[in-house]
Coordinates of C-alpha atoms in Angstrom, one line a residue:
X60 CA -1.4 105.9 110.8
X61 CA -1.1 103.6 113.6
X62 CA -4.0 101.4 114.4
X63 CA -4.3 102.9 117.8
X64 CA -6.0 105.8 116.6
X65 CA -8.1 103.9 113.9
X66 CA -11.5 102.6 114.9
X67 CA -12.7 99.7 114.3
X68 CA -16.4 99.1 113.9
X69 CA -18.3 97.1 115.9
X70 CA -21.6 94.7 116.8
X71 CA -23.5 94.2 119.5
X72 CA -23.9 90.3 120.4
X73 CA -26.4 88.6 122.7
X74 CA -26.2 85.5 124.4
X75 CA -27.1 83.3 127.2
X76 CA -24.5 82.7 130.1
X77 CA -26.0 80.2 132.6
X78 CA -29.3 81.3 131.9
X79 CA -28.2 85.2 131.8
X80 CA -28.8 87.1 129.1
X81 CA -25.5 89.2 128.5
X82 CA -24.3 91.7 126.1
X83 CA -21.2 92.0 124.5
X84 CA -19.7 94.1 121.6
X85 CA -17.0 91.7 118.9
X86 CA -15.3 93.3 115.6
X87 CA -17.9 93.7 112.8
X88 CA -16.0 91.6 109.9
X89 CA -19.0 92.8 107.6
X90 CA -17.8 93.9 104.2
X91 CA -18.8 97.8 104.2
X92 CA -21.2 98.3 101.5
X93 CA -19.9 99.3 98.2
X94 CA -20.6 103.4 97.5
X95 CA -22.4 104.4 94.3
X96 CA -20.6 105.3 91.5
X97 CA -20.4 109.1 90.6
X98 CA -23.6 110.4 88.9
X99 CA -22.4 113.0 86.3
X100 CA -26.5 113.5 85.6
X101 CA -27.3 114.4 89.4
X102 CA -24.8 116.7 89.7
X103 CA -25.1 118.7 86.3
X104 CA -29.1 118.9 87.2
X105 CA -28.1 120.1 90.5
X106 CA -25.4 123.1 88.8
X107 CA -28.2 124.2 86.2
X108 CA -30.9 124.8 89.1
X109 CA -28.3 126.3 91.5
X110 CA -27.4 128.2 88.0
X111 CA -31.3 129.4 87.7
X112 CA -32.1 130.2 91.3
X113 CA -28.4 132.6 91.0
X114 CA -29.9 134.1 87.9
X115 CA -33.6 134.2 89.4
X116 CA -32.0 136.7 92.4
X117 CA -30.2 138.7 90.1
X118 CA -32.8 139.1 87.8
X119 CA -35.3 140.0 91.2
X120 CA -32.7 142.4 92.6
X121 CA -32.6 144.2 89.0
X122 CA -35.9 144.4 88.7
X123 CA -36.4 146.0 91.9
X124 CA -34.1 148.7 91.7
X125 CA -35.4 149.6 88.4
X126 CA -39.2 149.2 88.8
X127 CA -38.4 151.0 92.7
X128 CA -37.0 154.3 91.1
X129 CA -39.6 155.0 88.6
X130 CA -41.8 154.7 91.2
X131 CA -40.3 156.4 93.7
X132 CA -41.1 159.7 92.0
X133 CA -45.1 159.6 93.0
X134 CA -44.2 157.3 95.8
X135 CA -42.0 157.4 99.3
X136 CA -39.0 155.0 98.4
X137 CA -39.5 152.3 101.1
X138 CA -42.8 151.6 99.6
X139 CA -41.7 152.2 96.4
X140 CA -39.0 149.5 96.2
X141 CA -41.2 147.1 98.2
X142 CA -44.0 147.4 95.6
X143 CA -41.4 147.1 92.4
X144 CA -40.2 143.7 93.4
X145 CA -43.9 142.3 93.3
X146 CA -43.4 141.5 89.7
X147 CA -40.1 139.6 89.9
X148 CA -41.2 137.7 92.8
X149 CA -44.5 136.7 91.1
X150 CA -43.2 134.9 88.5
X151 CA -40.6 133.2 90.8
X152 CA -43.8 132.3 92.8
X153 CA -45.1 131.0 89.6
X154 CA -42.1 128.9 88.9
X155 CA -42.2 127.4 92.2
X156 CA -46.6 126.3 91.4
X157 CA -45.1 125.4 88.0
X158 CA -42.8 122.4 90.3
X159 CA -45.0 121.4 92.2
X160 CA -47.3 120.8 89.6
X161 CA -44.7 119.2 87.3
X162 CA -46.3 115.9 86.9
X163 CA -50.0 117.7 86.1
X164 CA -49.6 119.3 82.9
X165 CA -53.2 120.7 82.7
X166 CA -52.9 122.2 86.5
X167 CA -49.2 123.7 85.4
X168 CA -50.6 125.1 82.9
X169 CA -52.5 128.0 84.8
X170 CA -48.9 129.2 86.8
X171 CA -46.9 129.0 83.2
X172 CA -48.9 131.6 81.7
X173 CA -49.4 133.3 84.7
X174 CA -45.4 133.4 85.5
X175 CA -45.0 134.5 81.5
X176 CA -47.5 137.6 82.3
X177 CA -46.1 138.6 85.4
X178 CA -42.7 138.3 83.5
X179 CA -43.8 140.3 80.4
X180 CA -45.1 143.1 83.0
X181 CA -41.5 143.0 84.6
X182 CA -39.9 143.4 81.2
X183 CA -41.7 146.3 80.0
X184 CA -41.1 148.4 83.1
X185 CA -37.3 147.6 83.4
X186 CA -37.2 148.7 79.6
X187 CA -39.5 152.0 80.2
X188 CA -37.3 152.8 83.1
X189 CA -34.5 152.9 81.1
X190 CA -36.4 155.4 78.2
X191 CA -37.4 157.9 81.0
X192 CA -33.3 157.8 81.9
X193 CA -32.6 157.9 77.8
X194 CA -30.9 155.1 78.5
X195 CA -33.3 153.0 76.1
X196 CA -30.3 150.4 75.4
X197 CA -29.3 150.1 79.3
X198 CA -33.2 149.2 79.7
X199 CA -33.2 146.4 77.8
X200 CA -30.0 144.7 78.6
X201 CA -32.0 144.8 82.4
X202 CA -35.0 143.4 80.7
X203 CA -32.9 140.7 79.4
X204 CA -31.8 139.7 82.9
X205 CA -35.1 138.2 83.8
X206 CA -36.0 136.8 80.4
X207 CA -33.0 134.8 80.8
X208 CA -33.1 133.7 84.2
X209 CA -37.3 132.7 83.1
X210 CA -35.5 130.9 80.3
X211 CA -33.5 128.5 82.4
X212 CA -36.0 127.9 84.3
X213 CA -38.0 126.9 81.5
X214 CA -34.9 124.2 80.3
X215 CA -34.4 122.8 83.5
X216 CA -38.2 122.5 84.1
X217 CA -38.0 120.7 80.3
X218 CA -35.3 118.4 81.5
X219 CA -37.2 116.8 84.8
X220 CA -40.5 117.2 83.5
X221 CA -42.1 113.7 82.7
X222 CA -45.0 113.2 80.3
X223 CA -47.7 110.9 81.3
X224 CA -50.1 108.9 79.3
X225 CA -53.3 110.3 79.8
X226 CA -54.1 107.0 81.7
X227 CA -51.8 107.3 84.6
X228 CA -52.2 111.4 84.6
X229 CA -55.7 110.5 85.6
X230 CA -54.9 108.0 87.9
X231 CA -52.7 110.1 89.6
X232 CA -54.5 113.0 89.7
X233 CA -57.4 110.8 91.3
X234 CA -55.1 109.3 94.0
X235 CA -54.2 113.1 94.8
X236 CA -57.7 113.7 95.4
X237 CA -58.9 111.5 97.3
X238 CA -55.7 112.3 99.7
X239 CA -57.1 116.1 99.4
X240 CA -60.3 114.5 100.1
X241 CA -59.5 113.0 103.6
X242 CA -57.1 115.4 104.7
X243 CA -60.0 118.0 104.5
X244 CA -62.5 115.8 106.3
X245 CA -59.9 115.1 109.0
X246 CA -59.4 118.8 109.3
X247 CA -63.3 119.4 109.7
X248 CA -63.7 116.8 112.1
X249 CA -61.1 118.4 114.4
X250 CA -62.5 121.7 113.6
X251 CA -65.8 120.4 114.7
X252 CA -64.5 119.0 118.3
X253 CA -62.4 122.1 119.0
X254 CA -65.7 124.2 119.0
X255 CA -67.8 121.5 120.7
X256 CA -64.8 121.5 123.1
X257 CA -65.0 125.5 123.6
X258 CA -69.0 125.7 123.4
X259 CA -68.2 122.8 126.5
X260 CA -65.7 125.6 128.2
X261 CA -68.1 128.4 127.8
X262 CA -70.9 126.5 129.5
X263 CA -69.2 125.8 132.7
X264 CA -67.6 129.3 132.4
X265 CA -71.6 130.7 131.9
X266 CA -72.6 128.3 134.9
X267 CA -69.7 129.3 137.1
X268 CA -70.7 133.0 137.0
X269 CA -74.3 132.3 137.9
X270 CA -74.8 132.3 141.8
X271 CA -76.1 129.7 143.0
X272 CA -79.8 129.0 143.9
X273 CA -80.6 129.3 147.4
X274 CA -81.8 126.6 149.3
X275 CA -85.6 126.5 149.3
X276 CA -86.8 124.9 152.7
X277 CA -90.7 123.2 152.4
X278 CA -92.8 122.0 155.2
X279 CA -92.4 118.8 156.0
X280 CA -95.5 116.1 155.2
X281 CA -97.0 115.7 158.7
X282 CA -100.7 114.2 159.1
X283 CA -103.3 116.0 159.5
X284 CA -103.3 117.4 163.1
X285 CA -106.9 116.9 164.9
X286 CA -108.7 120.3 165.5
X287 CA -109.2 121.6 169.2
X288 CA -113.2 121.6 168.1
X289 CA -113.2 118.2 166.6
X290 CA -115.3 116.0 168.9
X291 CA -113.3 112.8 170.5
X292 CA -114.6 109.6 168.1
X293 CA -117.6 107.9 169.7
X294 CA -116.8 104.1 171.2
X295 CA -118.5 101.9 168.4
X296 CA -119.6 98.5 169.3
X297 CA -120.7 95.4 167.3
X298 CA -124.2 93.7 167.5
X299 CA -122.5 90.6 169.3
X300 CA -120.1 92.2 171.4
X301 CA -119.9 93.0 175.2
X302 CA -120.1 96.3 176.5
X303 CA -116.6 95.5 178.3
X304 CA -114.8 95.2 174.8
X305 CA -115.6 98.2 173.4
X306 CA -113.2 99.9 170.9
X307 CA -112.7 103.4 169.4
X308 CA -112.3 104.3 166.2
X309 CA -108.7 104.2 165.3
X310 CA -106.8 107.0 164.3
X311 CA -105.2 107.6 160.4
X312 CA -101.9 106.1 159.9
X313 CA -99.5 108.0 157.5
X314 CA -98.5 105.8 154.7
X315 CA -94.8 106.3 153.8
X316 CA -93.7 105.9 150.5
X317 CA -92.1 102.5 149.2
X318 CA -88.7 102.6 149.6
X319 CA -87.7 105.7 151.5
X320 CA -87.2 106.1 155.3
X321 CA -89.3 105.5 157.9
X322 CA -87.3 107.7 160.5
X323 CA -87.6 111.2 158.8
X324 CA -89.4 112.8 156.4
X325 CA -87.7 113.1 153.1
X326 CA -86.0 116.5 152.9
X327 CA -85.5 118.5 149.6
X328 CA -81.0 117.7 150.2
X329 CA -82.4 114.4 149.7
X330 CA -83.8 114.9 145.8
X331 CA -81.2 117.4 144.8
X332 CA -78.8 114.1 146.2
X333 CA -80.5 111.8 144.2
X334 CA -80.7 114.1 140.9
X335 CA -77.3 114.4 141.5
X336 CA -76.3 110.8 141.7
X337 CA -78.5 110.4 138.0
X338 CA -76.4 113.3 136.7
X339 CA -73.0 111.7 137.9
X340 CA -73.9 108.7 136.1
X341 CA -74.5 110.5 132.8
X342 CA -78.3 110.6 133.0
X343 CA -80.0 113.7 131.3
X344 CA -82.9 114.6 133.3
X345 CA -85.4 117.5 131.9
X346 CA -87.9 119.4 134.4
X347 CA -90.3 116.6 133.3
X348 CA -88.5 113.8 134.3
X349 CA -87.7 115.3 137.6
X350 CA -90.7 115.6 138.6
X351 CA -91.4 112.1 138.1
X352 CA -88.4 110.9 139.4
X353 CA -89.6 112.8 142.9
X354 CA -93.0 112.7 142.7
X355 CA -93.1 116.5 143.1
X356 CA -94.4 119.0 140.7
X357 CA -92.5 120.5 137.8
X358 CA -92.0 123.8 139.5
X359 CA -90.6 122.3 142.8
X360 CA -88.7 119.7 140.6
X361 CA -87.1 122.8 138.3
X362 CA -85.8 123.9 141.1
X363 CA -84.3 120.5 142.4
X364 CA -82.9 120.0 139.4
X365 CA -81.0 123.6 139.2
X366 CA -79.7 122.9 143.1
X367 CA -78.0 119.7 141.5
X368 CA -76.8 121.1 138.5
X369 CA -74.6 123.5 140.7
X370 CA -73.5 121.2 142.6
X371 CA -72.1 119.1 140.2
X372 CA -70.8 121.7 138.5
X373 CA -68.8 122.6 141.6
X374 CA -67.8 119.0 141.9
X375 CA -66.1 119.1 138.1

């Protein structure tokens, strides 16, 4: 063909024009890589398991229909033919433990004599089928089916299957479970923050539906007010002073407490605020420790502490 309709491959190359990076694609004179040589082993190990897997089908569908019309005399025949391929299918379940396991010959043990079980099971009801249709010979031939396509199995299983010194058997087996090992602590862990996440979820939900506390309003700390029937304090005067410079008795000053305003009283918004800022900033606070935190009592900081829970509930 022409070489107009041929593509060439190519490669990318980068260089530096003037200080620009550029770019550009040239003909790729690399030698292609040489292919493989044909590998007559591959393919004849791929023909004999295509070879078994044809044979295992067969053997299945045979099976079935057999096993299905015996029992579809005591039986409705959907659920008869779906039970009567249980057999088959376990020891092609079997076969595929019995790979899997290939290189562990004392775990492949336990699906080999399984699969040969479940197989002999198969075999005899193919070959009673055929005695209750005096057809004795026709039964066997059936039976034979499966014993065959069990057989090949069995060879090709022979021809892949390595055996390990006890040594390395071990030491695989020991590499395999420690994988096992932290794959199940990894799936623990997540199993363990997915319900710490939910039990998270619930909680708001839970909080959400709770109405919220109503706003308890408190007198305001005022001093003492004098009483209409107090008497008026009497001047009081010093040994050594004059009559002239006489002075009463001062009244009580309120003492504020240190650090809070001097203009206003402190309202209760202003401790749910401030158990609200602690909670923002990751602080757990108990009933206790509000109340100390205030200076209030445990009741009256219970209730404080429920106000700001709420609200920062409403805030997330």
């Amino acid at each position: 063909m022409p070489s107009l309709f041929r593509r060439h491959p190519t490669r990318t190359v980068t260089e530096t024009v003037n200080g620009v990076p550029v770019d550009y694609d040239v003909p790729d004179t690399t030698p292609p890589a040489p292919r493989l040589p044909f590998n007559l082993d591959s393919a004849l190990r791929k023909a004999l398991f295509a070879a078994a897997i044809l044979m295992t089908i067969g053997a299945i569908v045979w099976g079935t229909v057999a096993i299905g019309s015996m029992l579809s005399l005591l039986a409705p025949a959907w659920a008869a033919y779906l039970v009567a391929g249980v057999f088959d299918a376990g020891w092609a379940a079997c076969l595929i433990a019995e790979w899997l396991l290939r290189y562990d010959s004392k775990r492949a043990e336990l699906p080999r004599k399984a699969g040969l079980a479940m197989l002999a099971v198969s075999v005899a009801a193919i070959i009673l089928h055929g005695h209750r249709d005096d057809a004795l010979l026709v039964g066997i031939v059936g039976a034979l089916v499966s014993v065959a396509a069990k057989g090949v199995w069995a060879i090709g299983m022979h021809t892949i299957r390595i055996k390990l010194d006890p040594k390395y058997e071990a030491y695989l087996r020991a590499l395999q479970q420690q994988a096992g090992t932290e794959m199940a602590l990894a799936l623990g862990e997540r199993d363990r923050l997915l319900s710490e996440e939910r039990t998270v979820g619930v909680r708001l939900a839970l909080e959400a539906r709770r109405p919220a506390a109503p706003p308890v309003v408190e007198p305001v700390n005022r001093p003492a007010e004098r009483p209409a029937d107090r008497p008026e304090p009497e001047p009081v005067q010093a040994a050594d002073q004059p009559v002239n410079q006489i002075e009463t008795t001062p009244d009580p000053v309120l003492i504020q407490a240190t650090g809070r305003a001097v203009d206003r009283p402190v309202r209760p918004e202003d401790q749910v605020d401030e158990l609200f800022r602690r909670l923002r900033n990751g602080d757990h606070i108990t009933k206790k420790g509000a109340a100390t935190i205030l200076g209030v009592p445990e009741s009256t900081a219970y209730r404080r502490l429920k106000d700001a829970e709420s609200k920062l509930h409403q805030y997330r």
